[in-house]
PDB file of C-alpha atoms in Angstrom:
ATOM      1  CA  LEU A   1      10.228  -1.869 -26.440  1.00 36.00           C
ATOM      2  CA  ILE A   2       6.769  -2.276 -25.148  1.00 40.00           C
ATOM      3  CA  THR A   3       4.609   1.375 -24.688  1.00 44.00           C
ATOM      4  CA  ASN A   4       1.155   1.973 -23.563  1.00 47.00           C
ATOM      5  CA  LEU A   5      -0.081  -0.367 -21.852  1.00 47.00           C
ATOM      6  CA  PRO A   6      -3.108  -0.416 -20.056  1.00 55.00           C
ATOM      7  CA  MET A   7      -2.300  -1.003 -16.662  1.00 58.00           C
ATOM      8  CA  LYS A   8      -3.383   0.873 -13.405  1.00 66.00           C
ATOM      9  CA  TYR A   9      -0.868   1.751 -10.458  1.00 64.00           C
ATOM     10  CA  ASN A  10      -0.755   3.196  -7.238  1.00 63.00           C
ATOM     11  CA  TYR A  11       2.316   4.254  -5.305  1.00 63.00           C
ATOM     12  CA  LEU A  12       1.884   4.236  -1.677  1.00 59.00           C
ATOM     13  CA  THR A  13       4.457   5.640   0.564  1.00 60.00           C
ATOM     14  CA  ILE A  14       5.485   6.254   4.429  1.00 51.00           C
ATOM     15  CA  TYR A  15       4.804   9.874   3.942  1.00 51.00           C
ATOM     16  CA  PHE A  16       1.015   9.376   3.889  1.00 49.00           C
ATOM     17  CA  CYS A  17       0.437  10.842   7.407  1.00 48.00           C
ATOM     18  CA  THR A  18       1.361  14.441   5.952  1.00 45.00           C
ATOM     19  CA  PHE A  19      -0.347  14.476   2.559  1.00 46.00           C
ATOM     20  CA  ARG A  20      -2.092  11.233   1.733  1.00 50.00           C
ATOM     21  CA  PHE A  21      -5.248  10.944   3.768  1.00 55.00           C
ATOM     22  CA  TYR A  22      -7.616  13.549   5.202  1.00 75.00           C
ATOM     23  CA  PHE A  23      -6.725  13.547   8.914  1.00 76.00           C
ATOM     24  CA  THR A  24      -9.515  15.094  10.267  1.00 84.00           C
ATOM     25  CA  PHE A  25     -12.071  12.722   8.023  1.00 93.00           C
ATOM     26  CA  SER A  26     -14.082   9.772   8.869  1.00 95.00           C
ATOM     27  CA  ILE A  27     -12.770   5.700   7.274  1.00 96.00           C
ATOM     28  CA  ASN A  28     -15.426   5.986   4.994  1.00 96.00           C
ATOM     29  CA  PHE A  29     -14.105   9.640   3.847  1.00 95.00           C
ATOM     30  CA  ASN A  30     -10.670   8.313   3.418  1.00 93.00           C
ATOM     31  CA  SER A  31     -11.299   4.882   1.871  1.00 94.00           C
ATOM     32  CA  ILE A  32     -13.192   6.674  -1.103  1.00 94.00           C
ATOM     33  CA  ILE A  33     -12.288   9.559  -1.746  1.00 91.00           C
ATOM     34  CA  ALA A  34      -9.351   8.619  -4.461  1.00 88.00           C
ATOM     35  CA  ASN A  35     -11.884   6.705  -6.281  1.00 91.00           C
ATOM     36  CA  ILE A  36     -15.061   9.324  -6.223  1.00 93.00           C
ATOM     37  CA  ASP A  37     -15.909   8.849  -9.942  1.00 92.00           C
ATOM     38  CA  ASN A  38     -16.775   5.524  -9.276  1.00 92.00           C
ATOM     39  CA  TYR A  39     -19.683   6.094  -6.923  1.00 95.00           C
ATOM     40  CA  LYS A  40     -21.315   8.960  -8.820  1.00 93.00           C
ATOM     41  CA  GLY A  41     -24.808   7.642  -9.885  1.00 85.00           C
ATOM     42  CA  ASN A  42     -28.239   9.175 -11.819  1.00 83.00           C
ATOM     43  CA  PHE A  43     -27.237  13.088 -12.515  1.00 88.00           C
ATOM     44  CA  GLY A  44     -24.060  12.740 -10.859  1.00 86.00           C
ATOM     45  CA  PHE A  45     -25.371  11.998  -7.004  1.00 93.00           C
ATOM     46  CA  LEU A  46     -23.112   9.752  -4.738  1.00 94.00           C
ATOM     47  CA  ASN A  47     -24.407   6.061  -4.560  1.00 94.00           C
ATOM     48  CA  ASN A  48     -24.289   5.882  -0.471  1.00 95.00           C
ATOM     49  CA  ARG A  49     -25.055   2.451  -0.327  1.00 95.00           C
ATOM     50  CA  LYS A  50     -22.112   1.853  -2.846  1.00 96.00           C
ATOM     51  CA  MET A  51     -19.731   3.712  -0.685  1.00 97.00           C
ATOM     52  CA  HIS A  52     -20.587   2.258   2.354  1.00 97.00           C
ATOM     53  CA  GLU A  53     -19.942  -1.412   0.768  1.00 97.00           C
ATOM     54  CA  ASP A  54     -16.417  -0.219  -0.659  1.00 97.00           C
ATOM     55  CA  THR A  55     -15.564   1.302   2.821  1.00 97.00           C
ATOM     56  CA  MET A  56     -16.547  -2.040   4.900  1.00 98.00           C
ATOM     57  CA  TRP A  57     -14.284  -3.962   2.373  1.00 96.00           C
ATOM     58  CA  VAL A  58     -11.944  -1.552   3.513  1.00 95.00           C
ATOM     59  CA  ILE A  59     -12.584  -2.435   7.029  1.00 96.00           C
ATOM     60  CA  ASP A  60     -12.709  -5.933   6.544  1.00 95.00           C
ATOM     61  CA  SER A  61     -10.662  -7.235   4.488  1.00 91.00           C
ATOM     62  CA  MET A  62      -7.709  -5.495   6.167  1.00 90.00           C
ATOM     63  CA  GLN A  63      -8.178  -5.761   9.484  1.00 91.00           C
ATOM     64  CA  VAL A  64      -9.061  -2.059  10.286  1.00 94.00           C
ATOM     65  CA  LYS A  65      -9.749  -1.936  14.613  1.00 95.00           C
ATOM     66  CA  THR A  66     -12.027   0.504  14.517  1.00 97.00           C
ATOM     67  CA  PRO A  67     -15.939   0.694  16.084  1.00 96.00           C
ATOM     68  CA  SER A  68     -17.221   2.558  13.144  1.00 96.00           C
ATOM     69  CA  GLU A  69     -16.793   3.495   9.378  1.00 97.00           C
ATOM     70  CA  LYS A  70     -17.627   6.810  10.552  1.00 97.00           C
ATOM     71  CA  THR A  71     -14.605   6.773  13.195  1.00 97.00           C
ATOM     72  CA  MET A  72     -12.098   9.811  12.589  1.00 95.00           C
ATOM     73  CA  ILE A  73      -9.065   8.492  11.108  1.00 92.00           C
ATOM     74  CA  GLN A  74      -6.803  10.348  12.993  1.00 91.00           C
ATOM     75  CA  SER A  75      -8.533   8.823  16.082  1.00 94.00           C
ATOM     76  CA  LEU A  76      -6.687   4.991  15.081  1.00 93.00           C
ATOM     77  CA  SER A  77      -3.648   3.972  15.538  1.00 90.00           C
ATOM     78  CA  GLY A  78      -1.039   4.708  13.104  1.00 85.00           C
ATOM     79  CA  GLY A  79      -1.023   0.466  11.323  1.00 87.00           C
ATOM     80  CA  ASN A  80      -4.938   0.864  11.428  1.00 90.00           C
ATOM     81  CA  GLN A  81      -4.749   3.983   9.113  1.00 89.00           C
ATOM     82  CA  GLN A  82      -1.791   2.517   6.678  1.00 86.00           C
ATOM     83  CA  LYS A  83      -3.965  -0.157   6.739  1.00 90.00           C
ATOM     84  CA  VAL A  84      -7.183   2.142   5.486  1.00 91.00           C
ATOM     85  CA  ILE A  85      -5.242   3.912   3.037  1.00 87.00           C
ATOM     86  CA  LEU A  86      -3.722   0.660   1.523  1.00 88.00           C
ATOM     87  CA  GLY A  87      -7.202   0.041   1.327  1.00 91.00           C
ATOM     88  CA  ARG A  88      -8.076   2.843  -0.357  1.00 90.00           C
ATOM     89  CA  TRP A  89      -5.653   2.584  -3.485  1.00 87.00           C
ATOM     90  CA  LEU A  90      -6.043  -1.075  -4.020  1.00 90.00           C
ATOM     91  CA  LEU A  91     -10.184  -0.268  -4.700  1.00 92.00           C
ATOM     92  CA  SER A  92      -9.127   1.182  -7.568  1.00 88.00           C
ATOM     93  CA  ALA A  93      -7.840  -2.426  -8.504  1.00 87.00           C
ATOM     94  CA  PRO A  94      -4.459  -1.404  -9.732  1.00 88.00           C
ATOM     95  CA  ASP A  95      -2.570  -3.996 -11.640  1.00 87.00           C
ATOM     96  CA  ILE A  96       1.047  -2.353 -10.397  1.00 88.00           C
ATOM     97  CA  LEU A  97       1.585  -1.356  -6.304  1.00 88.00           C
ATOM     98  CA  MET A  98       4.573   0.825  -5.772  1.00 89.00           C
ATOM     99  CA  LEU A  99       5.279   0.756  -1.854  1.00 89.00           C
ATOM    100  CA  ASP A 100       7.703   3.124  -0.098  1.00 88.00           C
ATOM    101  CA  GLU A 101       7.973   1.503   3.855  1.00 88.00           C
ATOM    102  CA  PRO A 102       5.013   0.071   3.586  1.00 86.00           C
ATOM    103  CA  THR A 103       5.447  -0.916   7.286  1.00 87.00           C
ATOM    104  CA  ARG A 104       7.791   1.815   8.813  1.00 84.00           C
ATOM    105  CA  GLY A 105       6.886   2.973  12.495  1.00 81.00           C
ATOM    106  CA  ILE A 106       3.472   0.362  12.687  1.00 84.00           C
ATOM    107  CA  ASP A 107       3.400  -2.401  15.408  1.00 85.00           C
ATOM    108  CA  VAL A 108       4.105  -5.951  14.967  1.00 89.00           C
ATOM    109  CA  GLY A 109       0.666  -6.714  14.527  1.00 86.00           C
ATOM    110  CA  ALA A 110      -0.074  -4.329  11.733  1.00 85.00           C
ATOM    111  CA  LYS A 111       3.356  -5.150   9.907  1.00 88.00           C
ATOM    112  CA  TYR A 112       2.314  -9.239  10.120  1.00 89.00           C
ATOM    113  CA  ASP A 113      -1.066  -7.907   8.144  1.00 87.00           C
ATOM    114  CA  ILE A 114      -0.228  -6.106   5.447  1.00 87.00           C
ATOM    115  CA  TYR A 115       3.339  -8.763   4.771  1.00 91.00           C
ATOM    116  CA  LYS A 116      -0.022 -11.284   4.525  1.00 91.00           C
ATOM    117  CA  LEU A 117      -1.798  -8.765   2.398  1.00 89.00           C
ATOM    118  CA  ILE A 118       1.456  -8.010  -0.278  1.00 91.00           C
ATOM    119  CA  ILE A 119       1.807 -11.567  -0.428  1.00 93.00           C
ATOM    120  CA  ASP A 120      -2.083 -12.977  -1.212  1.00 92.00           C
ATOM    121  CA  LEU A 121      -1.411  -9.401  -3.599  1.00 90.00           C
ATOM    122  CA  ALA A 122       1.450 -10.871  -5.320  1.00 93.00           C
ATOM    123  CA  THR A 123      -0.392 -14.725  -5.654  1.00 94.00           C
ATOM    124  CA  GLU A 124      -3.538 -13.243  -7.317  1.00 92.00           C
ATOM    125  CA  GLY A 125      -0.932 -12.017  -9.923  1.00 92.00           C
ATOM    126  CA  LYS A 126      -0.708  -8.446  -9.266  1.00 90.00           C
ATOM    127  CA  THR A 127       3.245  -6.747  -9.505  1.00 91.00           C
ATOM    128  CA  ILE A 128       4.482  -5.502  -6.252  1.00 91.00           C
ATOM    129  CA  ILE A 129       7.464  -3.169  -6.285  1.00 92.00           C
ATOM    130  CA  MET A 130       8.420  -2.395  -2.516  1.00 92.00           C
ATOM    131  CA  VAL A 131      11.436   0.119  -1.018  1.00 92.00           C
ATOM    132  CA  SER A 132      12.309  -1.123   2.342  1.00 92.00           C
ATOM    133  CA  SER A 133      15.328  -0.555   4.596  1.00 90.00           C
ATOM    134  CA  GLU A 134      14.077  -3.706   6.580  1.00 91.00           C
ATOM    135  CA  MET A 135      16.294  -6.667   5.884  1.00 93.00           C
ATOM    136  CA  PRO A 136      14.167  -8.862   7.661  1.00 92.00           C
ATOM    137  CA  GLU A 137      11.598  -7.977   5.754  1.00 92.00           C
ATOM    138  CA  LEU A 138      13.023  -7.924   2.153  1.00 94.00           C
ATOM    139  CA  LEU A 139      14.023 -11.487   2.338  1.00 95.00           C
ATOM    140  CA  GLY A 140      11.147 -12.497   3.968  1.00 93.00           C
ATOM    141  CA  ILE A 141       8.690 -11.459   1.598  1.00 93.00           C
ATOM    142  CA  THR A 142       9.979 -10.390  -1.906  1.00 95.00           C
ATOM    143  CA  ASP A 143      11.093 -12.472  -5.160  1.00 95.00           C
ATOM    144  CA  ARG A 144      13.731 -10.606  -6.213  1.00 96.00           C
ATOM    145  CA  ILE A 145      16.048  -7.621  -4.595  1.00 97.00           C
ATOM    146  CA  MET A 146      17.527  -4.834  -6.364  1.00 96.00           C
ATOM    147  CA  VAL A 147      20.273  -3.438  -4.177  1.00 96.00           C
ATOM    148  CA  MET A 148      20.943   0.225  -4.332  1.00 94.00           C
ATOM    149  CA  SER A 149      24.713   1.828  -3.999  1.00 96.00           C
ATOM    150  CA  ASN A 150      25.017   5.598  -3.982  1.00 95.00           C
ATOM    151  CA  GLY A 151      22.611   5.888  -6.547  1.00 94.00           C
ATOM    152  CA  LYS A 152      23.465   3.463  -8.939  1.00 96.00           C
ATOM    153  CA  VAL A 153      22.299  -0.229  -9.006  1.00 96.00           C
ATOM    154  CA  ALA A 154      25.042  -2.760  -7.298  1.00 97.00           C
ATOM    155  CA  GLY A 155      23.033  -5.910  -8.342  1.00 97.00           C
ATOM    156  CA  ILE A 156      19.963  -7.480  -8.663  1.00 97.00           C
ATOM    157  CA  VAL A 157      19.721 -10.847  -6.717  1.00 98.00           C
ATOM    158  CA  GLU A 158      17.162 -13.843  -6.068  1.00 98.00           C
ATOM    159  CA  THR A 159      15.757 -13.516  -2.668  1.00 97.00           C
ATOM    160  CA  LYS A 160      15.849 -17.241  -2.221  1.00 97.00           C
ATOM    161  CA  ASP A 161      19.764 -17.178  -3.139  1.00 98.00           C
ATOM    162  CA  THR A 162      20.913 -14.681  -0.995  1.00 97.00           C
ATOM    163  CA  ASN A 163      21.746 -13.598   2.168  1.00 96.00           C
ATOM    164  CA  GLN A 164      22.093 -10.505   4.648  1.00 96.00           C
ATOM    165  CA  GLU A 165      25.828 -10.455   3.740  1.00 97.00           C
ATOM    166  CA  GLU A 166      25.532 -10.213  -0.197  1.00 97.00           C
ATOM    167  CA  ILE A 167      23.079  -7.254   0.124  1.00 96.00           C
ATOM    168  CA  MET A 168      24.953  -5.627   1.945  1.00 96.00           C
ATOM    169  CA  SER A 169      28.259  -5.662   0.383  1.00 97.00           C
ATOM    170  CA  LEU A 170      26.302  -4.665  -2.895  1.00 97.00           C
ATOM    171  CA  SER A 171      24.896  -1.905  -1.044  1.00 96.00           C
ATOM    172  CA  ALA A 172      28.319  -0.765  -0.302  1.00 96.00           C
ATOM    173  CA  LYS A 173      29.703  -1.622  -3.667  1.00 97.00           C
ATOM    174  CA  TYR A 174      29.848   2.451  -5.089  1.00 95.00           C
ATOM    175  CA  LEU A 175      30.627   3.799  -1.878  1.00 93.00           C
TER     176      LEU A 175
END
């Protein structure tokens, strides 16, 4: 039994549009708000230089297509909004990142960027737990797949040793 692990984790869901970001605020605000304590300087004032640097890191590393860090997030495409929010949580340097349908509703180009980022994070040793209903997504970027059926674990398979038929069969196991 392992307890009290000193790990940081974050959870990102597809429902970010409704409650995970501040729709009428800028990319800058949305990038740094989750880590606002990291930007406090002397006497509690915010360090604008550090906030700017971290916002630019989000824009550059997530390849957010925007004219400026001051752009309102509501004017970005869904994929670019998702990238900003993912960047926000990466600024907190989590050890474990839980992604719930991370690419639902975004264009193919943005999906590719997020897949690449997930793979890069895993290569760096981060733990990624991803929930997805897209079979190609699961087979394309995971190491293992836990299949649920009617609220129960139906099986855990190694991605390299499985196929769509086995996964679909497991998903119907407890129906």
